[in-house]
Coordinates of C-alpha atoms and ligand atoms in Angstrom, one line a residue:
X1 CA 78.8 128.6 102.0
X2 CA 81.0 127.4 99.3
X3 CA 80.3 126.1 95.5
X4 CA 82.9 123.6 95.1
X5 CA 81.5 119.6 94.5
X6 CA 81.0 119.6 98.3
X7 CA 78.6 122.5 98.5
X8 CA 76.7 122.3 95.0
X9 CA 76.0 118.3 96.3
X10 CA 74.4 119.2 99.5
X11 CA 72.6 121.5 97.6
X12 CA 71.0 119.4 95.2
X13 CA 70.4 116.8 97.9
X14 CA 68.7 119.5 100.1
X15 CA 66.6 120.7 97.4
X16 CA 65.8 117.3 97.1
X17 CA 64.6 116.9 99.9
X18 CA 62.1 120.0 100.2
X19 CA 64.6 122.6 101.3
X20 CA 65.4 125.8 99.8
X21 CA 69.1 125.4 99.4
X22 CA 70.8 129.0 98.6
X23 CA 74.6 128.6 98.0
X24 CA 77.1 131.4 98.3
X25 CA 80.7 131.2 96.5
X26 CA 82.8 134.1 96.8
X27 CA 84.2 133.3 93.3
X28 CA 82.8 131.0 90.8
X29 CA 81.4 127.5 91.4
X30 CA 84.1 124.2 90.9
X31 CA 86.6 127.5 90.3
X32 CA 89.2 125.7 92.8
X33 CA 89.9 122.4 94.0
X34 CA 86.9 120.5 92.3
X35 CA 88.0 121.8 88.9
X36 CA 91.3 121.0 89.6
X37 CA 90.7 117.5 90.0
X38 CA 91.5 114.4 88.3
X39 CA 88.5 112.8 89.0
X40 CA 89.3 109.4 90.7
X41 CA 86.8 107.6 92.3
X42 CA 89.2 105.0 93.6
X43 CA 88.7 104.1 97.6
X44 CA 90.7 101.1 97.9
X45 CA 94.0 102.7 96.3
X46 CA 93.7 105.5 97.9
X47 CA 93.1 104.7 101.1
X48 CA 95.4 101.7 101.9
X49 CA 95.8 101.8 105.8
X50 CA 92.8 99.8 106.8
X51 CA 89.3 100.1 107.3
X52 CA 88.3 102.7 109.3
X53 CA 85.4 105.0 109.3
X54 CA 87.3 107.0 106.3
X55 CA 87.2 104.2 104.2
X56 CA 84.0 103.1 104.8
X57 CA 82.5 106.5 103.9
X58 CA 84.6 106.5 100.5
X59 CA 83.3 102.8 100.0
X60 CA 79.6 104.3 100.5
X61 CA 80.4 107.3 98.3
X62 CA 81.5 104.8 95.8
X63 CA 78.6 102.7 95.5
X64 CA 76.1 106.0 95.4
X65 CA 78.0 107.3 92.2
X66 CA 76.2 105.6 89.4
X67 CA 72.7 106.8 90.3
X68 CA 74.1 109.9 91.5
X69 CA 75.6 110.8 88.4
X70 CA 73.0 109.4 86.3
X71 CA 70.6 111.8 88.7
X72 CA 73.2 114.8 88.1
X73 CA 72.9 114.0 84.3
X74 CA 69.2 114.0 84.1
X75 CA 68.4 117.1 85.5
X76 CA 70.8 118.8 84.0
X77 CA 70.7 117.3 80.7
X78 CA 74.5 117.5 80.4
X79 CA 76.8 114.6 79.6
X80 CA 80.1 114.2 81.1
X81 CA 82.6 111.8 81.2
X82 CA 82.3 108.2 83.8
X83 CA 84.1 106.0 83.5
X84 CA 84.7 102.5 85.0
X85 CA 88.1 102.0 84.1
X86 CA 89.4 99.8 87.2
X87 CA 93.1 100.8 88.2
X88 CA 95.8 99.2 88.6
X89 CA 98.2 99.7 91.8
X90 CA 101.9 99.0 90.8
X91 CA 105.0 97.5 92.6
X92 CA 108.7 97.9 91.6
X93 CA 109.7 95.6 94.0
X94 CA 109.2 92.1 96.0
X95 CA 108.2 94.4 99.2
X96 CA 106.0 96.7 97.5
X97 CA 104.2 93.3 96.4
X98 CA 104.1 92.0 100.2
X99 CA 102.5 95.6 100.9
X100 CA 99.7 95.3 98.3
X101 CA 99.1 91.7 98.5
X102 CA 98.2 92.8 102.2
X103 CA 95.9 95.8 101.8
X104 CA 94.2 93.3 98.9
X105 CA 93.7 90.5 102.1
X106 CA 91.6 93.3 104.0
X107 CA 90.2 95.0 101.1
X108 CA 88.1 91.8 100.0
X109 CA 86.5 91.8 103.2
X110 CA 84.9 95.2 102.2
X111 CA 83.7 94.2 98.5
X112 CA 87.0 94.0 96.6
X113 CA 87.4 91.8 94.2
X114 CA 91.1 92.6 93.6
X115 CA 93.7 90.1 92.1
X116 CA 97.4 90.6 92.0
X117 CA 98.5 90.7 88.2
X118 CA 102.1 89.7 86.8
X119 CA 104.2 89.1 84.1
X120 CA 101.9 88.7 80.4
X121 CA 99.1 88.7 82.3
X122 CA 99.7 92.2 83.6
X123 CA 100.9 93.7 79.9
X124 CA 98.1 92.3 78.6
X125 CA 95.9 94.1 80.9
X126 CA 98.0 97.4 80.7
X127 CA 100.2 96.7 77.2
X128 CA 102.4 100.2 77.6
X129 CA 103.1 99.8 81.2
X130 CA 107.0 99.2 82.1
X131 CA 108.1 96.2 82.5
X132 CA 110.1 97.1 85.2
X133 CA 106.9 96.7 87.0
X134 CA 107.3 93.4 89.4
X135 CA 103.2 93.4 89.4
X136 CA 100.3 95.3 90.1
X137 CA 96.9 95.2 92.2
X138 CA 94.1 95.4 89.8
X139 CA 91.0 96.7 91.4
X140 CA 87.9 96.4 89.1
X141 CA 86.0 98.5 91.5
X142 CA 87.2 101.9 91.4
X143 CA 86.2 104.4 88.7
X144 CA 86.6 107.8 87.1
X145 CA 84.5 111.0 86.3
X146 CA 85.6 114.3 84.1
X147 CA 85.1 116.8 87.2
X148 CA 85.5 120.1 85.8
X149 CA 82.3 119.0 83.2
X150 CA 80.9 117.2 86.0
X151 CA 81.2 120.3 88.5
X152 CA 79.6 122.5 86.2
X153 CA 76.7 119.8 85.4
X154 CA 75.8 119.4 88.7
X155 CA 75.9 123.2 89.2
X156 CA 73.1 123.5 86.2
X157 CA 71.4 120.2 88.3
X158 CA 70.7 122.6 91.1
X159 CA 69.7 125.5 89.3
X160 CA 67.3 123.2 87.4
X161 CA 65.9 121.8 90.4
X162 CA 65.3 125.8 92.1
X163 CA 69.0 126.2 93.9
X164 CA 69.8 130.2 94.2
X165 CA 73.2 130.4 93.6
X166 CA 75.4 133.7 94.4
X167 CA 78.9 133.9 92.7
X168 CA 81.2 136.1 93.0
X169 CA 80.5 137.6 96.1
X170 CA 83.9 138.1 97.6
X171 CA 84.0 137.8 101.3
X172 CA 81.6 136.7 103.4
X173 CA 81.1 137.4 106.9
X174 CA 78.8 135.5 109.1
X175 CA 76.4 138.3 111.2
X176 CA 74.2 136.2 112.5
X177 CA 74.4 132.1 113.6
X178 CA 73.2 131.1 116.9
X179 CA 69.2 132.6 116.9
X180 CA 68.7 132.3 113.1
X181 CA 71.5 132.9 110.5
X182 CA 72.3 136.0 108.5
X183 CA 75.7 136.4 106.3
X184 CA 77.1 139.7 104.8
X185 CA 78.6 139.8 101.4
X186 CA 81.6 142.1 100.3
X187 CA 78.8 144.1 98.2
X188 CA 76.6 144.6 101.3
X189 CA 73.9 142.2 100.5
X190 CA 72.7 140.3 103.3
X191 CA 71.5 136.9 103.1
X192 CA 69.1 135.1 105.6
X193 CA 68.4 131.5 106.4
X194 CA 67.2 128.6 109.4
X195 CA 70.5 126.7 108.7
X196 CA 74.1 127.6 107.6
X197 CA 76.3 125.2 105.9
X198 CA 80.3 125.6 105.7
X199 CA 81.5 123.7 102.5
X200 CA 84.1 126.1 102.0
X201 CA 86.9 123.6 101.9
X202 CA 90.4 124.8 102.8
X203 CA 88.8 128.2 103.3
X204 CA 87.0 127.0 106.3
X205 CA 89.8 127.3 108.6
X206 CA 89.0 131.2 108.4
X207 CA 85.6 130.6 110.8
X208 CA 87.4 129.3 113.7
X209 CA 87.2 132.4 115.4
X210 CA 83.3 132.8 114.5
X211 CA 82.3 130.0 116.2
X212 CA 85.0 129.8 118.9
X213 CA 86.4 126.6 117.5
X214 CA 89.7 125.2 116.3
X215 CA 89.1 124.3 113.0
X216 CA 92.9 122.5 111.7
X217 CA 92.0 122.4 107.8
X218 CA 95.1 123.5 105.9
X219 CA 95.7 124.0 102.1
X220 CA 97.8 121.5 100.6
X221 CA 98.5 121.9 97.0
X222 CA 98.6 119.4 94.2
X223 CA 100.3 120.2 91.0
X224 CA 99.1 118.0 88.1
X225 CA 99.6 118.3 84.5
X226 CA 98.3 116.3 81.6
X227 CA 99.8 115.1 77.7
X228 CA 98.0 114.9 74.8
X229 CA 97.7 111.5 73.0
X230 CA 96.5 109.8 70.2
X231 CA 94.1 106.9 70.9
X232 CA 94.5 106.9 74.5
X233 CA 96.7 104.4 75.2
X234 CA 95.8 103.8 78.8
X235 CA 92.9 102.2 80.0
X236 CA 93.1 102.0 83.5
X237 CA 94.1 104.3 86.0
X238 CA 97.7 103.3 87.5
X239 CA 98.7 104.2 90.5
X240 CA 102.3 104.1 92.4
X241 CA 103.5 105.4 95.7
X242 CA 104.2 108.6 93.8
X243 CA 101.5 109.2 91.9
X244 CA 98.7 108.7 89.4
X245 CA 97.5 108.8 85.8
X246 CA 94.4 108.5 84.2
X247 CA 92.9 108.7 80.7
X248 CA 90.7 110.4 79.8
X249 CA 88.2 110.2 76.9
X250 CA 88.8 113.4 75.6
X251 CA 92.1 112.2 74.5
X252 CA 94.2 113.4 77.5
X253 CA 96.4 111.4 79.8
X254 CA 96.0 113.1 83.1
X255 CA 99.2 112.9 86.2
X256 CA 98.9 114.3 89.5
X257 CA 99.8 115.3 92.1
X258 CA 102.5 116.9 94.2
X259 CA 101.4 117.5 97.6
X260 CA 102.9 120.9 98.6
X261 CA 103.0 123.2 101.2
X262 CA 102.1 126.4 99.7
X263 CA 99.3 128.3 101.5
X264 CA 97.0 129.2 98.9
X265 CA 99.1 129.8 96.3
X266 CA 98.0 128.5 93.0
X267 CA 100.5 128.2 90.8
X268 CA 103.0 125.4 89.5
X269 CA 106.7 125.5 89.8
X270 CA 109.0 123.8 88.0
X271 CA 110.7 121.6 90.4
X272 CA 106.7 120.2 90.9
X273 CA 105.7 119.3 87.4
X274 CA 109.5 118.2 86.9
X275 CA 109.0 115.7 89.5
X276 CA 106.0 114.2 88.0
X277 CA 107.4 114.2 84.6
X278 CA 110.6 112.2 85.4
X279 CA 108.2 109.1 87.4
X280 CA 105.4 109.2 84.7
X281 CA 108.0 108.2 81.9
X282 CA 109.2 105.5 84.3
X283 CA 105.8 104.4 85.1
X284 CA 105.0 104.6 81.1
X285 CA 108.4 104.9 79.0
X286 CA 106.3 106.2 75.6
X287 CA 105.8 109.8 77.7
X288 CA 109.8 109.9 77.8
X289 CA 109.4 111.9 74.7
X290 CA 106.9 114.0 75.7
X291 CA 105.8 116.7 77.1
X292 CA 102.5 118.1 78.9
X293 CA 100.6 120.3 77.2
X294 CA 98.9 121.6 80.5
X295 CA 99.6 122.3 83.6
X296 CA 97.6 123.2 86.9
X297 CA 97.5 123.1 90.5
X298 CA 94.7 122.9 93.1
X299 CA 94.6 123.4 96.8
X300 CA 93.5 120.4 98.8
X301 CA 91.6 121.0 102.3
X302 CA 93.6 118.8 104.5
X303 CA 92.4 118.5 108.1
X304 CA 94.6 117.4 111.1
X305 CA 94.4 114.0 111.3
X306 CA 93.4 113.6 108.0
X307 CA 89.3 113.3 108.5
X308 CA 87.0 115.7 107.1
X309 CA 84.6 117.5 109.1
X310 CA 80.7 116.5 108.9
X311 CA 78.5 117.6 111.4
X312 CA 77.1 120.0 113.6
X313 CA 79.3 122.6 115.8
X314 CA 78.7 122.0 119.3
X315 CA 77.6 125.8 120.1
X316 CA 74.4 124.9 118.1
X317 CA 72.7 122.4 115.4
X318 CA 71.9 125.9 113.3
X319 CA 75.7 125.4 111.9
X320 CA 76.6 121.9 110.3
X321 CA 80.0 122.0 108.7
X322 CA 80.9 119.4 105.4
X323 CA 84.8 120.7 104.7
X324 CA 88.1 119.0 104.5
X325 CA 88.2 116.2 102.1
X326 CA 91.5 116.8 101.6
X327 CA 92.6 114.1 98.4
X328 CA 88.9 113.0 98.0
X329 CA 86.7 115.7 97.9
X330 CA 85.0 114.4 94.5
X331 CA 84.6 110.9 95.8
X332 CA 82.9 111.5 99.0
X333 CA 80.6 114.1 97.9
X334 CA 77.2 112.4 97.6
X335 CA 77.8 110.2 101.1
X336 CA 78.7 113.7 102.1
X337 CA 75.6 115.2 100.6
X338 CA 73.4 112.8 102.1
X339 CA 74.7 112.6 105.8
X340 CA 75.2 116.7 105.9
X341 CA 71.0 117.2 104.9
X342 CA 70.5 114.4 107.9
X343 CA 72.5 116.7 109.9
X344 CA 70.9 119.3 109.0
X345 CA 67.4 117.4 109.8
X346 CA 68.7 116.9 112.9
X347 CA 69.2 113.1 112.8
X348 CA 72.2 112.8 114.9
X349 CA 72.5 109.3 114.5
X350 CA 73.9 107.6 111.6
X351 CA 76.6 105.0 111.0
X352 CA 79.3 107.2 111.4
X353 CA 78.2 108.3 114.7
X354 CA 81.0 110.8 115.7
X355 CA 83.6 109.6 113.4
X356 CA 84.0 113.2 111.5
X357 CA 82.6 115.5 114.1
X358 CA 84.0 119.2 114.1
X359 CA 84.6 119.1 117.4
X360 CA 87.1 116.8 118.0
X361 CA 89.9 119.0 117.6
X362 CA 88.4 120.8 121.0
Ligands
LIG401 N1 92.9 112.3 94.9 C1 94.0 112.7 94.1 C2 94.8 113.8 94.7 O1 94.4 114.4 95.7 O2 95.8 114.1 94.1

């Protein structure tokens, strides 16, 4: 159930494997939060508390990514953007420096090989950046991908490699699940399987009752927006604590995100993008004069304490669930894709153990 990156990646490693994966989408594949995304594949700036299970499954996800893509890209004979830009993480100030030099200290230990970058040596690396900027963690690591090409690419990968997709179905309601599994569409169709997975991202939360579960995934929405520019003028991705950009090849700077209490509300307000306008031009005084040309907003899955959910329900092995990614849905999807089809073979145990187990939350 669901054909966000999530679902259409468990799909093509299932079908991979020997399975016939069938997905179901009650609207079109990548049509919200994957499309919506900006595409980072950045572990270490985006996940600066420590290393914890969490980070060590984006640090995995991270390393699967250039023969994943180049997988995605052969079988569907598509091209899309990937990029190995490297970001940089900027401070304002002497204690945003102590923070980063920090997270750098632990972030080594698990394959960084960060350096903190000031003065000349930091405008040469980033020549447009402010130079209000006291310095910046550069991380060489961390990488980029175009996901609304990418979303649709690996959507033609899995019909190329046999995947039957369903769009557009509506609602789906969940029969059958503990002797074999049967869902209903809105239409009346039924479809029939051995195994059901639930890759239906912020949606999810809607099966808590099915399978007598609390299931805390909420929507949290991120507004971005993006400018147009002329031979893009910035070559990593930068980070701050408010925010990100990235440039893209297709000669658009991309700026995210709000994170918004909304419930499933799309839209963009002005008060969101406004926000992000007024600490882009700090981060980058050329956008002072400028003005997006876009604007969009996705709903992130965001869990309870922050986790997604991977793993079997305890009522049976039948059910594996694979939702709430929350900020990096696009980045963990092939360690997801890979330890959801062990689920799903039954091999219990893996180097998460129970680290993102849907039961936790009882
Ligand atoms: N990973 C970027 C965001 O969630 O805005």
């Amino acid at each position: 159930m669901g054909g966000g990156i999530i679902g259409l990646s468990c799909a093509l490693e299932l079908q991979t494997r020997g399975y016939q994966a069938i997905v179901l989408e009650t609207k079109r594949c990548g049509g919200q939060a994957s499309g919506a995304a900006a595409g980072m594949l950045a572990p270490y700036s985006e996940n600066v508390e420590g290393p914890d299970a969490f980070f060590q499954l984006c640090l995995d996800s991270l390393r699967l990514y250039p023969q994943w893509q180049e997988r995605v890209k052969q079988i569907s004979g598509q091209s899309f953007e990937y990029t190995d830009s490297g970001s940089l993480y900027v401070a304002y100030h002497d204690a945003d420096l102590l923070a980063l030099e920090g997270r750098l200290l632990w972030q080594r230990q698990f394959g960084s090989s960060g350096t903190i970058l000031e003065g000349a040596e930091l405008q040469r690396k980033e020549p447009l950046l402010t130079r209000d900027a006291r310095a910046a963690l550069y991380t060489p690591e961390e990488s980029h991908i175009y996901a609304p090409h990418y979303v649709k690419a690996l959507e033609l990968a899995c019909r190329g490699l046999g995947v039957h997709i369903y769009e557009q179905l509506d609602k789906l309601e969940i029969v059958e699940w503990q002797s074999e599994v049967v869902v209903r569409a809105a239409d009346g169709r039924f479809f029939e399987g051995d195994q059901l997975l639930v890759c239906s991202g912020a949606w999810a939360q809607q099966l808590a009752e099915t399978f007598h579960m609390n299931l805390p995934i909420y929507p949290i929405r991120g507004q971005i927006c993006a400018y147009e520019v002329e031979a893009q003028p910035v070559s990593h991705m930068v980070f701050c604590n408010q925010g990100y950009l990235v440039g893209k090849e297709n000669g658009t700077l991309v700026c995210g995100a709000s994170e918004d209490v909304a419930g499933f509300d799309t839209s963009v307000t002005e008060k969101g993008i406004g926000r992000l306008k007024n600490w882009n031009k700090q981060l980058f005084p050329f956008l002072a004069d400028k003005a997006p040309f876009h604007s969009w907003a996705g709903l992130r899955p965001a869990t309870q304490d922050g986790y997604p959910l991977i793993g079997p329900i305890p009522e049976s092995n039948r059910v594996v669930f694979a939702a709430g990614h929350y900020r990096n849905g696009i980045l963990l999807s092939p360690a997801t894709a890979v330890l959801a089809a062990d689920f799903i073979a039954d091999k219990q145990h893996n180097a998460y153990n129970q680290a993102f187990s849907p039961n936790r939350f009882g």
